[in-house]
Coordinates of C-alpha atoms in Angstrom, one line a residue:
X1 CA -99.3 -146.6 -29.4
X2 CA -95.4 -147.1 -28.2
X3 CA -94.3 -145.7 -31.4
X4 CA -96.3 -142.2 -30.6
X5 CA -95.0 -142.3 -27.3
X6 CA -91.2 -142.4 -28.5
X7 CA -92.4 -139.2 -30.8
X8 CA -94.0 -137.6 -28.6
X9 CA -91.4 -137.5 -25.9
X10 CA -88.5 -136.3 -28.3
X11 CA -90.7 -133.4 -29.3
X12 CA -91.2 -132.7 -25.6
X13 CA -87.1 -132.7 -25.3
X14 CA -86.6 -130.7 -28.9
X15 CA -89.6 -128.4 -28.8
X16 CA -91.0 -127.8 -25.7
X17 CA -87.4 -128.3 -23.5
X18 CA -88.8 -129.8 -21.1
X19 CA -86.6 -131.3 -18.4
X20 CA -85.7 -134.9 -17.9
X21 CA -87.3 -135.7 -15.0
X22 CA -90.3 -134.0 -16.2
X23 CA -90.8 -136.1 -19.4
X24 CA -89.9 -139.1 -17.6
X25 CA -93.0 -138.5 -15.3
X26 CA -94.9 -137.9 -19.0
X27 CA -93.5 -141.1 -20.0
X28 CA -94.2 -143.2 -16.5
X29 CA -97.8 -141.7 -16.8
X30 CA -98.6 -143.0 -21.1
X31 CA -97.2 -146.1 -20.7
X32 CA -99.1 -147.0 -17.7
X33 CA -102.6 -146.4 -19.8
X34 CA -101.2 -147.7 -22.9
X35 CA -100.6 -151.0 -21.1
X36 CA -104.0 -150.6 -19.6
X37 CA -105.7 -150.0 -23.5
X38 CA -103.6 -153.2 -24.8
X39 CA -105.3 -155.2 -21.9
X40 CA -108.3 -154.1 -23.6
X41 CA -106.5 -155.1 -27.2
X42 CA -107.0 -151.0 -27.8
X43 CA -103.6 -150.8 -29.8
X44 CA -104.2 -147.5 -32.2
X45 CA -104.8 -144.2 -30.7
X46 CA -107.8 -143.9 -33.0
X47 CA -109.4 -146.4 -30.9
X48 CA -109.1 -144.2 -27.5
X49 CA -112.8 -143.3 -26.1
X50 CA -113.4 -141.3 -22.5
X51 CA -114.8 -143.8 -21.7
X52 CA -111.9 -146.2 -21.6
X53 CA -109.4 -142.8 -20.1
X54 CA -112.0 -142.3 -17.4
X55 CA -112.1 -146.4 -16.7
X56 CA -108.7 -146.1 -16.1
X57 CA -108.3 -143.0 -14.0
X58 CA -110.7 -145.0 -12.1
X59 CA -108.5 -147.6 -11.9
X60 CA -105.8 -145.1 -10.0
X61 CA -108.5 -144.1 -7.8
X62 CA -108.8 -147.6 -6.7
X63 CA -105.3 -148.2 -6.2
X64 CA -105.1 -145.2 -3.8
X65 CA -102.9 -142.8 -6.1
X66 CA -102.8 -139.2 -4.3
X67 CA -104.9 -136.5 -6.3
X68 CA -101.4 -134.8 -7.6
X69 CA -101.0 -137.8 -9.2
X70 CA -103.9 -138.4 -10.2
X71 CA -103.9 -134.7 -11.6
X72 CA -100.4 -135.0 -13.1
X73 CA -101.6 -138.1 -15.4
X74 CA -105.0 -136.4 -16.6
X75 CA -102.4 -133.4 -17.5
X76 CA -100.3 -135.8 -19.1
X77 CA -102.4 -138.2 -21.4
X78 CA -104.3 -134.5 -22.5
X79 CA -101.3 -133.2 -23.7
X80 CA -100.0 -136.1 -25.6
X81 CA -103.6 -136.3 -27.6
X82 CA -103.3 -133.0 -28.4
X83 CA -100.6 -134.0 -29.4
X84 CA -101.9 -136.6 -32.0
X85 CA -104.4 -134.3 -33.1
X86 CA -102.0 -131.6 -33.7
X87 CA -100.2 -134.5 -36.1
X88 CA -103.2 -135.7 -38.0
X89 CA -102.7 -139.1 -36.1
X90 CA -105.7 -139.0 -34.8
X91 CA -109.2 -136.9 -35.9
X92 CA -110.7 -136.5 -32.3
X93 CA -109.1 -135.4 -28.7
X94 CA -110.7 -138.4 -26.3
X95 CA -109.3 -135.8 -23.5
X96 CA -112.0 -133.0 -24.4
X97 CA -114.7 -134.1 -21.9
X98 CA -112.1 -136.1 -19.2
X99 CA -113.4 -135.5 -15.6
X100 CA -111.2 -133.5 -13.9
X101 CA -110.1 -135.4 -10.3
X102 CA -110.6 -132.9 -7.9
X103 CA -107.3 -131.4 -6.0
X104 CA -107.0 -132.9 -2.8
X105 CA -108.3 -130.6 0.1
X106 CA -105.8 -130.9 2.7
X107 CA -107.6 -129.2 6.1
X108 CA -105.0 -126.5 7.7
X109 CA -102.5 -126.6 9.9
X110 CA -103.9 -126.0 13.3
X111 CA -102.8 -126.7 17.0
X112 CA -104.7 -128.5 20.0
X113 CA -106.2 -126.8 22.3
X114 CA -103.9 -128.0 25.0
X115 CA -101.0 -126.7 22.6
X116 CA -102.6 -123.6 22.7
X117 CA -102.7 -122.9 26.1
X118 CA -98.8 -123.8 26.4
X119 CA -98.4 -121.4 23.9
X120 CA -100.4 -118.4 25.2
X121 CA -98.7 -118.8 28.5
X122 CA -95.3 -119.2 27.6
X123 CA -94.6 -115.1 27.0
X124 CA -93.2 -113.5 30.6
X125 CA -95.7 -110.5 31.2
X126 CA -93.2 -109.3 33.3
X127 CA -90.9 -107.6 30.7
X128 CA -92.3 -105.4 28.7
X129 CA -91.8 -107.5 25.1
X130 CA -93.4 -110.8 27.4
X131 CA -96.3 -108.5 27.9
X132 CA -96.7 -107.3 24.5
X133 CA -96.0 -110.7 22.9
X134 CA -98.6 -112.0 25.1
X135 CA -100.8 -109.2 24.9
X136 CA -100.5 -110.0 20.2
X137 CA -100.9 -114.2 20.9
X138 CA -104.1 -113.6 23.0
X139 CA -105.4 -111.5 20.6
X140 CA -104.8 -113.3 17.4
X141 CA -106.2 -116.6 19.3
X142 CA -109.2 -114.7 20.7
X143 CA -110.1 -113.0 17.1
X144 CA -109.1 -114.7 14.4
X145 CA -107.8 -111.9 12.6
X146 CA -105.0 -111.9 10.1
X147 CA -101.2 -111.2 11.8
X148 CA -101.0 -108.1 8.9
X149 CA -104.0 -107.2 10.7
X150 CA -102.7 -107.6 14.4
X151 CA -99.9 -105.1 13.6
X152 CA -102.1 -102.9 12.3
X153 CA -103.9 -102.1 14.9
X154 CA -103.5 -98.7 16.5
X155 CA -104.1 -97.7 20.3
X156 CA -107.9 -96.9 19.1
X157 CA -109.1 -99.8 17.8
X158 CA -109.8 -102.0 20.6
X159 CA -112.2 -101.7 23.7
X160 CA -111.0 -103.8 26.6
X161 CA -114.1 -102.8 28.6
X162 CA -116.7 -103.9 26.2
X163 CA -114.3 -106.7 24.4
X164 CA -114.1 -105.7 21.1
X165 CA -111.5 -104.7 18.3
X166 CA -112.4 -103.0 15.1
X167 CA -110.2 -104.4 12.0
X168 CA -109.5 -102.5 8.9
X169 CA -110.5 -104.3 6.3
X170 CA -109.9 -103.1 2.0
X171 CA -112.2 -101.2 0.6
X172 CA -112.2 -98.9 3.7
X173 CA -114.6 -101.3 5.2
X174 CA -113.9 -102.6 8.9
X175 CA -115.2 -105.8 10.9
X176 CA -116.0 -105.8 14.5
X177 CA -114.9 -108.7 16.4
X178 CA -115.3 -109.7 19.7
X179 CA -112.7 -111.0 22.3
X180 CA -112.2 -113.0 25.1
X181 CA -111.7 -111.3 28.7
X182 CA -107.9 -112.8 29.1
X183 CA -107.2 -111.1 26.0
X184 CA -109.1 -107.7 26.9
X185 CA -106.9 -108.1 30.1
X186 CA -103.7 -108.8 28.5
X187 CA -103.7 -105.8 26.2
X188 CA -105.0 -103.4 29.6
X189 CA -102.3 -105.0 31.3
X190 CA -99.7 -104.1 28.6
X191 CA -100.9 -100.9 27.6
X192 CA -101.3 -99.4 31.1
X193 CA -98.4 -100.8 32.2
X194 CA -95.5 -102.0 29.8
X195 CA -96.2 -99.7 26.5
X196 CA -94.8 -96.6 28.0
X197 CA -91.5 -98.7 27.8
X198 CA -91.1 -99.3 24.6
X199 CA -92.4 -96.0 23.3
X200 CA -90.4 -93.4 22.1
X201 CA -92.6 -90.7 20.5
X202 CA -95.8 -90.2 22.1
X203 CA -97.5 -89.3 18.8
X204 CA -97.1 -92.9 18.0
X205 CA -100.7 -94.8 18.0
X206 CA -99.5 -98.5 16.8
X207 CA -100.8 -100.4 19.3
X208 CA -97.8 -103.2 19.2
X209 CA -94.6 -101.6 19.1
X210 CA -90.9 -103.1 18.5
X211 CA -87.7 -102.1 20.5
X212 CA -87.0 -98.8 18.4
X213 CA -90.7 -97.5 19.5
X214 CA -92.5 -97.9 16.2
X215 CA -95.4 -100.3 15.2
X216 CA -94.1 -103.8 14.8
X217 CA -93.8 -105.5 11.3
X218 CA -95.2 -108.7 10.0
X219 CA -91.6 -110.0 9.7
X220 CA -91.4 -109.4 13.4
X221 CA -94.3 -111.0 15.3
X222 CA -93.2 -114.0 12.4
X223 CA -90.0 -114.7 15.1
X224 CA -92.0 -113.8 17.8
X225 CA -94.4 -117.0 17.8
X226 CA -91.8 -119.0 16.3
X227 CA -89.5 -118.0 19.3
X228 CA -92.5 -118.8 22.0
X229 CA -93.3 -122.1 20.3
X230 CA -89.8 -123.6 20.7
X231 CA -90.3 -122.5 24.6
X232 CA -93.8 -124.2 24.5
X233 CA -91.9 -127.1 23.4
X234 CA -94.4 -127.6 20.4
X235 CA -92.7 -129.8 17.4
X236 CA -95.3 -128.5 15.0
X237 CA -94.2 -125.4 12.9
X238 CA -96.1 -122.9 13.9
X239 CA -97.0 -119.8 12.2
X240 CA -99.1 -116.7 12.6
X241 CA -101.8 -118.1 10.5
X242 CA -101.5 -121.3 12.7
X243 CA -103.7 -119.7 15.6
X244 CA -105.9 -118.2 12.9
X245 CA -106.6 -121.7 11.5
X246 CA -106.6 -122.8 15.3
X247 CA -109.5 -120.2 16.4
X248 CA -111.7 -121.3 13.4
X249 CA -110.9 -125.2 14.1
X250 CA -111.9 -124.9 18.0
X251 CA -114.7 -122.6 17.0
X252 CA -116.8 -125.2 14.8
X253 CA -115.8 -127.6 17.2
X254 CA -117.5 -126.1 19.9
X255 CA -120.7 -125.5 18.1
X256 CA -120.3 -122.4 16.8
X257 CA -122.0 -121.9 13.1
X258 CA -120.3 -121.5 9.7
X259 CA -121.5 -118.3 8.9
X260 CA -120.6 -116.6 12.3
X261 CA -116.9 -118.1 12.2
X262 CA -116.9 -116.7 8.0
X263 CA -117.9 -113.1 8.8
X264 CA -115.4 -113.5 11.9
X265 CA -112.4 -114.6 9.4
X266 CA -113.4 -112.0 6.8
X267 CA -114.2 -114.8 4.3
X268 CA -116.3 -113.3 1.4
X269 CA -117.1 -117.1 0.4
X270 CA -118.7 -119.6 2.7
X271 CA -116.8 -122.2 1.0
X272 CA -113.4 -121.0 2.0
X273 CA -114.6 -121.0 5.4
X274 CA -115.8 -124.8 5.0
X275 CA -112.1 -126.0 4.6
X276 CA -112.2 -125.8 8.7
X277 CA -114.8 -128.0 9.2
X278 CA -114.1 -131.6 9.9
X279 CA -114.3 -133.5 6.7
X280 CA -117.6 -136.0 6.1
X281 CA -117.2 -139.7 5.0
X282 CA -118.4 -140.7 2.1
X283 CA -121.4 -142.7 1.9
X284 CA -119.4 -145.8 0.8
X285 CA -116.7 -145.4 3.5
X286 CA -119.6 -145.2 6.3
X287 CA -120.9 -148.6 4.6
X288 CA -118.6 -150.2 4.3
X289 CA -117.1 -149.3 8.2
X290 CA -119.9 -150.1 9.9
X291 CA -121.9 -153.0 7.6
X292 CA -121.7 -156.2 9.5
X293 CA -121.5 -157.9 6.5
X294 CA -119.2 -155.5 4.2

């Protein structure tokens, strides 16, 4: 198959312009399965079953290659048997009915909860930005809303008394979330107290407002956590959707129930809302851990 391979990468170069690095990765990935079929004394392309691709994606598996790799080479050997098909090398793609490895599901970014409480208190309440800055944290922590969402809350749309925040959602639909009482208390503290100071037109009804008066922006509260985490001393990069990922994290691991925590993220799919739960060993990876004789 060494000959195709040679072919096959110049038209990758002439026709497709594909960059150097990128059909060296092509190359890298063919010639590893091409010395896996001649162990096999599979020589001929013809001679290529799924069988023998999916043997040897198994074989990657074994050796512990990440799922981008793995990906990258099922990308790879499809294209160059198209390839042959496409030049009446061979009659049948052996790719049509690969298994596709699944993408690796990396869980989110999240902070402890000890990280979190350095992080909540690090805002001064006694300015009014500290206030308002810790007034926002609180709230994104307690919620779990989105930060587009934090900003766009007006004066209205939170109940400190009764702990609650109503969040615009699209579709002119809305979700009703509950909070905690430090964070009902931080946004009474700062609206009774520190608003009035930052405020400029009193017809304004953003509820977090910048230093010219007017609501703040996304791009805003962005330097605002980034500027309290380097004062909470946290090495982690943190970002608004940090403490989102943090609330649903804490919020399973306290024993709260998928389908609360998904209607409390806004999730429309239970699935997306799975990527926060601690991920199960497999069945073979208990075994094997815990067999005495494994």
């Amino acid at each position: 198959m060494k000959q195709y391979l040679d072919e096959y990468v110049t038209y990758l170069e002439d026709v497709k312009g594909l960059s150097r690095s990128t059909m060296e990765s092509y190359r890298a990935d063919l010639q590893g399965f091409i010395a896996f079929a001649a162990e096999r004394d599979v020589i001929h392309p013809q001679e290529v079953t799924r069988t023998m691709l999916n043997l040897y994606m198994g074989r990657l598996r074994q050796q512990g290659k990440a799922a981008s790799s793995l990906l990258r080479c099922t990308a790879s050997l499809r294209s160059f048997f198209q390839y042959l098909v496409r030049q009446a090398v061979i009659g049948q793609d052996p790719t049509q009915l690969l298994d596709n490895p699944k993408p690796e599901r990396k869980p989110p970014k999240s902070l402890t909860i000890e990280q979190v409480d350095k992080l909540l208190s690090a805002p001064d309440s006694g300015t009014p930005q500290g206030a308002r800055d810790k007034a926002m944290l609180e709230l994104l922590y307690a919620s779990g809303i989105k930060v587009s969402e934090l900003v766009n809350l007006s004066i209205h749309d939170i109940n400190m008394e009764m702990r609650f925040l109503r969040c615009a959602v699209s579709g002119g639909k809305e979700r009703i979330l509950p909070i905690t009482q430090i964070a009902a208390e931080s946004v009474a503290f700062y609206m009774q107290a520190m608003r009035d100071k930052l405020i400029r037109d009193a017809d304004e009804d953003a509820l977090f407002l910048n230093s010219l008066g007017t609501r703040l922006t996304r791009q805003g509260f962005w330097k605002i956590i980034k500027k309290y985490g380097k004062l909470a001393e946290i090495d982690e990069e943190i970002t608004p959707h940090t403490l989102r990922h943090s609330f649903a994290i804490h919020m399973l691991q306290n024993g709260a129930d998928l389908r609360s925590v998904q209607e409390m993220l806004g999730h429309s799919a239970l699935s997306t809302t799975g990527m926060y739960q601690p991920t199960k060993k497999s069945m073979k990876e208990v075994y094997d851990h815990y067999h005495p004789r494994s």
